Short mmCIF file of C-alpha atoms and ligand atoms in Angstrom, two decimals:
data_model
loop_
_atom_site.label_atom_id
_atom_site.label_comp_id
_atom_site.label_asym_id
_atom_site.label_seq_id
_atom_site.Cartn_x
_atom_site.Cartn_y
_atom_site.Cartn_z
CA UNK A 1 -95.61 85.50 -61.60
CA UNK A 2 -92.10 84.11 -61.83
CA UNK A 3 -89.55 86.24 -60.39
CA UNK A 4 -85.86 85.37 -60.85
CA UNK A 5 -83.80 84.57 -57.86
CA UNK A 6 -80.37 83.38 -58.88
CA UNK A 7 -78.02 82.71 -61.74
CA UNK A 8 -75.56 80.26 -61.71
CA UNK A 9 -72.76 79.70 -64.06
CA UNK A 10 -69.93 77.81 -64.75
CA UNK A 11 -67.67 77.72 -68.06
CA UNK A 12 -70.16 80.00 -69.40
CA UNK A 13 -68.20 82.22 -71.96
CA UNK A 14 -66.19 84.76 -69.77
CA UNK A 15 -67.45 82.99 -66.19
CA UNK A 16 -65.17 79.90 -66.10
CA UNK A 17 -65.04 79.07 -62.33
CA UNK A 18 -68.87 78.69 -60.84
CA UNK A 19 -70.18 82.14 -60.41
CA UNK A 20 -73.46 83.27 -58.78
CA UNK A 21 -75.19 86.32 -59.10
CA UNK A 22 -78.58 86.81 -56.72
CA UNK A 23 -81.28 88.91 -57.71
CA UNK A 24 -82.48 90.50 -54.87
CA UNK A 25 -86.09 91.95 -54.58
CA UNK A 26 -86.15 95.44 -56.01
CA UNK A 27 -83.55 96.69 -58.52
CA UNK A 28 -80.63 95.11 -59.60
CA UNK A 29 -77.86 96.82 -61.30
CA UNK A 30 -74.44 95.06 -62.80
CA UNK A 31 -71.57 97.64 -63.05
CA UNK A 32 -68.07 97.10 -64.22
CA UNK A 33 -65.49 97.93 -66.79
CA UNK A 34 -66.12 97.09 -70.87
CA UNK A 35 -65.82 93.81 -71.70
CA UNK A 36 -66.08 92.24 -67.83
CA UNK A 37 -68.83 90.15 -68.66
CA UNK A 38 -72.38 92.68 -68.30
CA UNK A 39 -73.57 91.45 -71.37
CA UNK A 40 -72.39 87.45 -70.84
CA UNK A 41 -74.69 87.81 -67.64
CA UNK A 42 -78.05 88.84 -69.94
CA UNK A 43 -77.31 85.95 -72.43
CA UNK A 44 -76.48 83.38 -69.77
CA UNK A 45 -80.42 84.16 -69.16
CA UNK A 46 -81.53 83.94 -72.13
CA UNK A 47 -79.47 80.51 -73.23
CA UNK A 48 -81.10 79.24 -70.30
CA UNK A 49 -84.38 79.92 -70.78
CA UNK A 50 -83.59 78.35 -74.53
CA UNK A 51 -82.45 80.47 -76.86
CA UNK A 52 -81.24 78.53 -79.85
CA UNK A 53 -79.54 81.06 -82.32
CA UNK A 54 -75.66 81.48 -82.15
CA UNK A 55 -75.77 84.83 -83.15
CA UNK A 56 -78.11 86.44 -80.57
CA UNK A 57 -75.33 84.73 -78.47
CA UNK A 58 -72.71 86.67 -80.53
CA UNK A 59 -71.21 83.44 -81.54
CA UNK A 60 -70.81 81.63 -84.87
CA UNK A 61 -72.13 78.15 -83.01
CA UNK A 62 -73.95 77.39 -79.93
CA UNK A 63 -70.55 75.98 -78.49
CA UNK A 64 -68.87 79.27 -78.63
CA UNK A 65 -71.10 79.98 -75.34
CA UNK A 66 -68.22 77.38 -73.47
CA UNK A 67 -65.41 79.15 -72.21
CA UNK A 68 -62.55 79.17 -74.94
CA UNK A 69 -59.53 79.24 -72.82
CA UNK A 70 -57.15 81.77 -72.23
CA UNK A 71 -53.10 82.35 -71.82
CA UNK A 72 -53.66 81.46 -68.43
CA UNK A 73 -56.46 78.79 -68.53
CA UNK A 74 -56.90 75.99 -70.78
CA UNK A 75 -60.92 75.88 -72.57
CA UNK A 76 -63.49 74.10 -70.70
CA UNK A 77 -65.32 70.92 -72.32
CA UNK A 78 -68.84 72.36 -70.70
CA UNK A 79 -70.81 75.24 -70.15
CA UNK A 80 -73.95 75.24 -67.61
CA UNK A 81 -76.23 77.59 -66.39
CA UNK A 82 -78.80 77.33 -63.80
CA UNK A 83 -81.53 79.73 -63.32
CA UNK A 84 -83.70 80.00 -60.01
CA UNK A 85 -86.45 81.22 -59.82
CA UNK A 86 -89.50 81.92 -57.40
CA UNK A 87 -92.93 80.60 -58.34
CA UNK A 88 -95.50 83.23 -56.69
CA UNK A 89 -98.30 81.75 -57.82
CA UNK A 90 -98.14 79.01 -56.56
CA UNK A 91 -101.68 76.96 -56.14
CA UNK A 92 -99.94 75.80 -52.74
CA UNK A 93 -99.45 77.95 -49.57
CA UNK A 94 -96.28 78.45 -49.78
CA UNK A 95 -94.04 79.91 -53.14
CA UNK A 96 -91.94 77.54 -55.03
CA UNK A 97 -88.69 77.20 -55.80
CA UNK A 98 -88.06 76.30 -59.43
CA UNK A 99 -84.64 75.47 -61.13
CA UNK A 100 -83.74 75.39 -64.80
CA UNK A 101 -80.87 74.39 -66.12
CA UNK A 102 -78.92 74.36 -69.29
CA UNK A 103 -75.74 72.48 -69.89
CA UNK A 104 -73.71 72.15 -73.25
CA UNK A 105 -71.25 69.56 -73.28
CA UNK A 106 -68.54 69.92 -76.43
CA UNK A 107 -69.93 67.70 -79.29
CA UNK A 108 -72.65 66.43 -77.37
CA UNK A 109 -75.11 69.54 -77.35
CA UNK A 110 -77.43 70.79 -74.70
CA UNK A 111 -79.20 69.13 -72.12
CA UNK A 112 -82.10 70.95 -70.26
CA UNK A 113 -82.80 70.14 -66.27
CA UNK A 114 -86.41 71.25 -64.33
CA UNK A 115 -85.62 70.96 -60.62
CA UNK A 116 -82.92 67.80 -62.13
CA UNK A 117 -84.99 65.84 -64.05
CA UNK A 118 -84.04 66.13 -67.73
CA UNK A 119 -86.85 67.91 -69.83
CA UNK A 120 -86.97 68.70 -73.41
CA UNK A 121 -85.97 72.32 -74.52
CA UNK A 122 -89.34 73.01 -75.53
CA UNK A 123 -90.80 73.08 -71.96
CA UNK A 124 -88.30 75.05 -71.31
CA UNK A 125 -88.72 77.37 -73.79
CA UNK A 126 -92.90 76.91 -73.01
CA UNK A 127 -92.36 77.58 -69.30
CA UNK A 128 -90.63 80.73 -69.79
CA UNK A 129 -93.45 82.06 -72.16
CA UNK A 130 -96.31 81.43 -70.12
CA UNK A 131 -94.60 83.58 -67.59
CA UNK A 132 -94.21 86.71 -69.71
CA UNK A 133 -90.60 86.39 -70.22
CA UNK A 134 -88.37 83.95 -72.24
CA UNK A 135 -85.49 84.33 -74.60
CA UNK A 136 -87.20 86.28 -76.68
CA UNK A 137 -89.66 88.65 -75.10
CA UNK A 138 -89.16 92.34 -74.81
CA UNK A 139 -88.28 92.32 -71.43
CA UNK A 140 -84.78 91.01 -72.10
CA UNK A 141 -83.48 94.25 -73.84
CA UNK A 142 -80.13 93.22 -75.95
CA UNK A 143 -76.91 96.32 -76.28
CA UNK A 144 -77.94 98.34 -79.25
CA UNK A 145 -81.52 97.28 -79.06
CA UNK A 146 -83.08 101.00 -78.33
CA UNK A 147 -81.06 102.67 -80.80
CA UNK A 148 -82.35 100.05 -83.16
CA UNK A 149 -86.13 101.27 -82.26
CA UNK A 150 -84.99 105.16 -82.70
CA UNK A 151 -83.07 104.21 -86.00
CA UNK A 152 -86.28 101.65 -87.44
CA UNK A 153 -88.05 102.44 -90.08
CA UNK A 154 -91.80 103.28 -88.97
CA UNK A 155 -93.16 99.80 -90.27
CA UNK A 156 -90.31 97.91 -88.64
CA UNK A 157 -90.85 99.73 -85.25
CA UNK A 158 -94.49 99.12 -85.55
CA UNK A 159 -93.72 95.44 -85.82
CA UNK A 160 -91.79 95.63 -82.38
CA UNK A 161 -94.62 97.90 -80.84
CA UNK A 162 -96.59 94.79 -81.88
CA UNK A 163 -94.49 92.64 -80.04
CA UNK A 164 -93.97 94.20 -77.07
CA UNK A 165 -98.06 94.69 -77.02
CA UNK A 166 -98.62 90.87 -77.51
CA UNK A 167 -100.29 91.28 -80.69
CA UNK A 168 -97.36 90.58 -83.26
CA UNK A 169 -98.15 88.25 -85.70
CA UNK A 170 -101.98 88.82 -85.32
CA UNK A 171 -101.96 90.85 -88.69
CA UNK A 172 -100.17 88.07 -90.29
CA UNK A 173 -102.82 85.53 -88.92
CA UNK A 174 -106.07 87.65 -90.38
CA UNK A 175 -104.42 87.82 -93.72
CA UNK A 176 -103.91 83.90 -93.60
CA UNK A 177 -107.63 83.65 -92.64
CA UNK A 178 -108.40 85.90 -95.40
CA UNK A 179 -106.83 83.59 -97.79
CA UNK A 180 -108.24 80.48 -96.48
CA UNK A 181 -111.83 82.70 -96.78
CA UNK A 182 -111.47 83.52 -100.45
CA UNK A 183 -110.96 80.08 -101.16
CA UNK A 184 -113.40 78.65 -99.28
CA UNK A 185 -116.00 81.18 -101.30
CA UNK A 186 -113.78 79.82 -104.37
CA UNK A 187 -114.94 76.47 -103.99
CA UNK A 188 -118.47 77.41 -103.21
CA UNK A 189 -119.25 79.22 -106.14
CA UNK A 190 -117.74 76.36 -108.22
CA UNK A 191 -120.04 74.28 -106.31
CA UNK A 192 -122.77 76.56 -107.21
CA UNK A 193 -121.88 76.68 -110.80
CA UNK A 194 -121.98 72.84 -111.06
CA UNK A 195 -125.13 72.63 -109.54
CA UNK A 196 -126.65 75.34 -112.06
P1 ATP B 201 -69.28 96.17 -72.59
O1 ATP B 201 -69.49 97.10 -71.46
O2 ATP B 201 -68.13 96.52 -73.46
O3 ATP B 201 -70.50 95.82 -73.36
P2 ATP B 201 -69.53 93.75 -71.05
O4 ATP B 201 -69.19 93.94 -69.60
O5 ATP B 201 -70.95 93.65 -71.43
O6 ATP B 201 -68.79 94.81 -71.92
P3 ATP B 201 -69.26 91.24 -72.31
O7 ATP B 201 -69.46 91.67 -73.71
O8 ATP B 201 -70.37 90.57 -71.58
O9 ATP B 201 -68.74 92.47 -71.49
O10 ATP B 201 -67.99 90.28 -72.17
C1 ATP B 201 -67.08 90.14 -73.17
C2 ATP B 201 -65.93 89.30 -72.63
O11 ATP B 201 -66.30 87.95 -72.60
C3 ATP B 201 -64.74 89.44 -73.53
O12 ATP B 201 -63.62 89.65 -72.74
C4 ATP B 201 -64.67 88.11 -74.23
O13 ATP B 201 -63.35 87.72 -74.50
C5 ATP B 201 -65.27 87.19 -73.19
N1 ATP B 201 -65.82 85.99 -73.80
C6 ATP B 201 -66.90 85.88 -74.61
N2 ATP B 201 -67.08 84.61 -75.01
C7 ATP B 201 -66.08 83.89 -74.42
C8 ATP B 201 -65.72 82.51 -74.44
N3 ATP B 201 -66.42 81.59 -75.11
N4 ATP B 201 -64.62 82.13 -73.72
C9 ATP B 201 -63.93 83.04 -73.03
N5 ATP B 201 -64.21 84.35 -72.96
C10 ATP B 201 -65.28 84.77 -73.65
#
């Protein structure tokens, strides 16, 4: 299991100056007034761990993640975040620390970091999978996301039941088999009729 220590971010949307939160063992809970940054915090994760679509950023382009500048401040030309995390399954003795890092430079796209070292944003993305989370699993629960599920229709929630139970896409997968079966009997009994 992976558990998540820290956050780091700097020039990440509304976080402009290096901010830190730590995720202590047990419960964590953000408060604070609309529109102070709760939700920034939640997508900071997510970019991190490789999300790749603007709009589940509520952005246009990935760049809108960089702090745009204010009255009082002028934009930033980066935006990085750094995730921490605490490897407790470690085949060593003792747990290890892991850091990921995501960094978007203005024109120049992202770069991805594992403990420093550069790494493609596949790993990344693979890394964050194997250990039941990732930008995209149902842990990470987005604003409006619930009363999405009470408001689906029954085939669409089924499809998120799916998810959330690992088995999405398995329908999807017999079907193609099915296809790929009927052929295959296809081309046998054309076989067949040659050979009659
Ligand atoms: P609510 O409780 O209303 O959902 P919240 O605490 O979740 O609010 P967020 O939605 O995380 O707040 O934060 C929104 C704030 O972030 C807004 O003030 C918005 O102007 C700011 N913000 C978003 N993107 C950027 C950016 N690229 N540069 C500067 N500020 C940004």
């Amino acid at each position: 299991m992976m558990d998540i220590r820290k956050l780091r971010l700097t020039g990440f949307k509304s976080f402009v100056d290096p901010t830190e939160l730590v995720v202590d063992a047990g419960l964590t809970g953000v408060v604070g007034p609309n529109g102070c940054g709760k939700s920034n915090l939640l997508e900071a994760l997510r970019w991190a761990m490789g999300e790749n679509r603007a709009k589940t950023m509520r952005g246009e382009g990935m760049e809108d993640v960089i702090f745009a500048g204010t009255d009082k401040r002028a934009a930033k030309s980066y935006a990085e975040v750094s995730v921490i995390l605490r490897n407790t399954t470690s085949l060593h003795d003792e747990d290890t620390d892991l850091q990921v890092s995501r960094r978007i430079q203005r024109g120049a796209g992202s770069v991805y970091r594992l403990n420093g070292r550069e790494t493609r944003a596949r790993d990344v993305q693979h890394l964050f999978v194997q250990s039941g989370s990732g930008a995209h699993s149902s842990s990470l629960v987005r604003q409006g996301q619930i009363a999405q599920i009470i408001q689906a229709k029954p085939m669409d929630r089924r499809i998120i039941i799916e998810e959330a139970a690992g088995i999405g896409g398995l329908q999807s997968r017999r079907r193609e088999a099915e296809l790929k079966l009927k052929q295959s009997q296809d081309n046998l009994s054309e076989i067949q009729d040659l050979e009659d």
